[in-house]
XYZ file of C-alpha atoms in Angstrom:
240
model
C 87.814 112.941 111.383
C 84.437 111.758 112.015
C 84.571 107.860 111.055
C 81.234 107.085 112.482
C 79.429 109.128 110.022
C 80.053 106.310 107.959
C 80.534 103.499 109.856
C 79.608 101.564 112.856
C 83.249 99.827 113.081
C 86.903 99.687 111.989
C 88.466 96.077 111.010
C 92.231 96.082 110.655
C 94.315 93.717 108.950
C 97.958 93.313 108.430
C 98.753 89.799 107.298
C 101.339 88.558 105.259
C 100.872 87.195 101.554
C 102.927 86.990 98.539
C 102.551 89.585 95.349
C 100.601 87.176 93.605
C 98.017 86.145 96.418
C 97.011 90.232 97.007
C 94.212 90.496 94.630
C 92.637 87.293 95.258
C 93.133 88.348 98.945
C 91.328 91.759 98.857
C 88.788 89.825 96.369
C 88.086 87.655 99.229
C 87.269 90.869 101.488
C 85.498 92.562 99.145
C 83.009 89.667 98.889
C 82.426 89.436 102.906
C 82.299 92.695 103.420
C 79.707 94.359 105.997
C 77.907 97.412 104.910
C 78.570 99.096 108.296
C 82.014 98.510 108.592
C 85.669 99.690 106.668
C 88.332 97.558 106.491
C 91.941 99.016 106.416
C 94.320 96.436 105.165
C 98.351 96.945 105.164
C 100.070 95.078 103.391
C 103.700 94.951 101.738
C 105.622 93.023 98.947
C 108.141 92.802 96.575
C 107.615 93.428 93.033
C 106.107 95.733 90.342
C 102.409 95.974 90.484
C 101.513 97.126 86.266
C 98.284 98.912 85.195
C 96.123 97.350 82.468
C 97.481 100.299 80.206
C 100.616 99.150 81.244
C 99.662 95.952 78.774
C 98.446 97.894 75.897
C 102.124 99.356 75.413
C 103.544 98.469 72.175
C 106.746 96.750 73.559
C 104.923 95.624 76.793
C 106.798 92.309 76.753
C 110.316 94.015 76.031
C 109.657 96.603 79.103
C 108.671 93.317 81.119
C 112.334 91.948 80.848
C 113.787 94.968 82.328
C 111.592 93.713 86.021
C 112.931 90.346 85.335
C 116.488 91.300 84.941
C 116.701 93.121 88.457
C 114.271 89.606 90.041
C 111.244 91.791 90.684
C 108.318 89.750 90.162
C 105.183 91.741 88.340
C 101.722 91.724 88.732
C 99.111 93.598 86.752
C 96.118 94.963 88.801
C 92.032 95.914 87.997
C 92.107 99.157 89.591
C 92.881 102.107 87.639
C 96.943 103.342 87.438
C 100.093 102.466 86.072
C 103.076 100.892 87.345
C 104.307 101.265 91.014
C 107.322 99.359 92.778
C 106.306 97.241 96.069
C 109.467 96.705 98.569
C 110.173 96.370 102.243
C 109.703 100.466 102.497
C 106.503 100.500 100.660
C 103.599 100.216 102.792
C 100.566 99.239 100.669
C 96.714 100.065 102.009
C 93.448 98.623 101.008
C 90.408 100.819 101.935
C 87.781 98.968 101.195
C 84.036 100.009 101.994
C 80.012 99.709 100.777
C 79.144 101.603 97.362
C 76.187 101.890 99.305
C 77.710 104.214 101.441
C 75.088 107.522 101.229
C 78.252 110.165 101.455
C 81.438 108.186 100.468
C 80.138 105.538 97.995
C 80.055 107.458 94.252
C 83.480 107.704 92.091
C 84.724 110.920 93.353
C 83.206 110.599 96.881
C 85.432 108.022 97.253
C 88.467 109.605 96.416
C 87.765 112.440 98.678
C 87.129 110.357 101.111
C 90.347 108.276 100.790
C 92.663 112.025 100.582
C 90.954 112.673 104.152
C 91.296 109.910 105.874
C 94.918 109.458 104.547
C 95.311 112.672 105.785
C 93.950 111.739 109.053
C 96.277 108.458 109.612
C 99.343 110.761 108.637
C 98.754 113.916 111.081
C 101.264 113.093 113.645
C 103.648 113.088 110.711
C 103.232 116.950 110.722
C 103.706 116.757 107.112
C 102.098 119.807 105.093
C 100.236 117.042 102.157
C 99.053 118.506 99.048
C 96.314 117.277 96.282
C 96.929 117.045 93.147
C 98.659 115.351 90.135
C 102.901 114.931 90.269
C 102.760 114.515 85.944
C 106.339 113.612 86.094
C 106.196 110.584 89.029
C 105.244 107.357 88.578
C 101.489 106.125 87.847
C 100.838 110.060 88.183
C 96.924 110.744 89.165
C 94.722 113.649 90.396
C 94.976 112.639 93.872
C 98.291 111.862 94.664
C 99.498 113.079 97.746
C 103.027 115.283 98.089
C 105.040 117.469 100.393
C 106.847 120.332 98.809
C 106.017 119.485 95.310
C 107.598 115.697 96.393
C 105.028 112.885 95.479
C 104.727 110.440 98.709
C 101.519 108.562 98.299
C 99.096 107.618 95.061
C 95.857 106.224 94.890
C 94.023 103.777 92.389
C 90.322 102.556 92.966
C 88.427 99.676 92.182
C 84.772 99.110 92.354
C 83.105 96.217 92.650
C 79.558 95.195 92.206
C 78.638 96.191 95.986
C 82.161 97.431 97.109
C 84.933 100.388 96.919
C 88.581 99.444 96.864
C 91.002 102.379 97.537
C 94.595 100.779 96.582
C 97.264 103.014 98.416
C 101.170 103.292 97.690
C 102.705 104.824 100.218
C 106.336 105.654 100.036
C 108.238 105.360 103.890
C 111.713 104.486 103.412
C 114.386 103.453 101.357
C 115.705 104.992 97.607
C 112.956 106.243 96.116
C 115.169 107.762 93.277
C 116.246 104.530 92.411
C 112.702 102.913 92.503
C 111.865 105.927 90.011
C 114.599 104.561 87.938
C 113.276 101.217 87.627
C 110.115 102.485 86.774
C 111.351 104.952 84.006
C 113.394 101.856 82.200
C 110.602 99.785 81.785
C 108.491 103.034 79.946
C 111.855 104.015 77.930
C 111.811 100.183 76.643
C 107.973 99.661 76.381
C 107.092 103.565 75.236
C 109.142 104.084 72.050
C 106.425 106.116 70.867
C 106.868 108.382 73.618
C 102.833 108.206 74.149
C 101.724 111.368 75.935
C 99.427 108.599 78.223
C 102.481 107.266 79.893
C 104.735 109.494 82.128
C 108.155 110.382 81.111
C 109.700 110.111 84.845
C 111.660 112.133 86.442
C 113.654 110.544 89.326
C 113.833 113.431 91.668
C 109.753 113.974 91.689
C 108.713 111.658 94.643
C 110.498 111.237 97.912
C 109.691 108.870 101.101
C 108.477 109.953 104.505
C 111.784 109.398 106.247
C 113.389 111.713 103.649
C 111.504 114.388 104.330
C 110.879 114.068 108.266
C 114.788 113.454 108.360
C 113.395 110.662 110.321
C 114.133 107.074 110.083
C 110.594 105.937 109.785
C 109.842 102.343 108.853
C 106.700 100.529 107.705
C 106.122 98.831 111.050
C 106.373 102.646 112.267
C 103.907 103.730 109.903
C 101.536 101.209 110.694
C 101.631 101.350 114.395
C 101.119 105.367 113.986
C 97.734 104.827 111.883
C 96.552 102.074 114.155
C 96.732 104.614 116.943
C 94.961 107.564 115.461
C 92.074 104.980 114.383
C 91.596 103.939 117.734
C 91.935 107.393 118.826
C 88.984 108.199 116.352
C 86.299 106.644 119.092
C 85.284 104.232 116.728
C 85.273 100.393 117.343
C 88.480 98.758 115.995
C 89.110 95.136 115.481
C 92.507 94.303 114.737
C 92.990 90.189 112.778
């Protein structure tokens, strides 16, 4: 993949912060952000992370109490999507880059451009990724990203006055069944209705990396893998 068709320069960042702190933290980014350059932030936590549909459901509050039971904090996001679980084999990526970006910058360009290089970071995987909707996952989208009909990656975006934000959930390790679960009892308590805008889950329609490698990949792993193929890329990559 040919990064320096849109950039001069790669920053990298992988620093810790709590659930609550992540917006304000990729909100800080955004706003510093140089034209020439895409920043690639990992990041993990532990929680649910809610769409603002999520809040228009009419027992919102009710499906809230089924996170608190189990402890998961929530958090409700400004980028597109619905609800997604963040744990210790979740790896989380901001993409962030200019709107000004001649190729890359419009609404779909971005997307495209987020399946690619996603695609890129995740070829020594030797994973065969599709495109395309998993309607019975969680926060199902047009460009999710699955193996074998398996959802392992979605993507929400948020734009800025000057900026794109591609919000990644990637799926690595750990029970993703039971993560669908969780998920599914907070739109059986919220969706009464059964609204045809909110998924009706089924638990066996996304699996993690490590599930379908039969490897016993971690987040760290993950990480270290993309890091390597983005220096491999030629481009200039500064790691904070």
């Amino acid at each position: 993949m040919n990064l320096y068709q849109h950039f001069k320069s790669v920053t990298i960042i992988d620093q810790h912060a709590e659930l609550e702190d992540q917006l304000h933290r990729d909100k800080t980014l955004a706003s510093n952000l140089n034209p020439q350059t895409m920043i690639v932030r990992f990041w993990t936590a532990q929680g649910v992370i809610l769409g603002k549909m999520d809040t228009l459901l009419p027992e919102y509050e009710k499906g809230l109490k089924v996170f608190q039971s189990s402890g998961h904090k929530t958090l409700v996001r400004k980028a597109g999507g619905l609800a997604v679980v963040c744990d210790s084999g979740i790896l989380n990526l901001t993409i962030m880059f200019s709107k000004e970006s001649p190729l890359i910058g419009g609404l779909n360009e971005s997307y495209d451009f987020g399946i690619q290089l996603m695609r890129h970071l995740m070829h020594d995987l030797h994973m065969d990724i599709q495109e395309g909707e998993v309607s019975n996952s969680y926060c199902p989208g047009k460009y999710d990203l699955s193996v074998k009909g398996k959802k392992i990656a979605g993507m929400a975006q948020y734009r800025s006055k000057d900026t794109v934000m591609l919000m990644v959930t990637l799926c690595v390790s750990g029970n993703q069944q039971k993560r669908c679960a969780l998920i599914k009892n907070f739109y059986d308590v919220a969706n009464p209705l059964k609204d045809p805008k909110y998924p009706v889950i089924d638990n066996q329609s996304m699996e993690t990396i490590s599930a379908i490698t039969h490897r016993a990949y971690t987040v760290a792993n993950i990480k270290e893998n993309m890091v390597q193929i983005l220096h491999k890329s030629g481009i200039p990559v500064n790691n904070q």
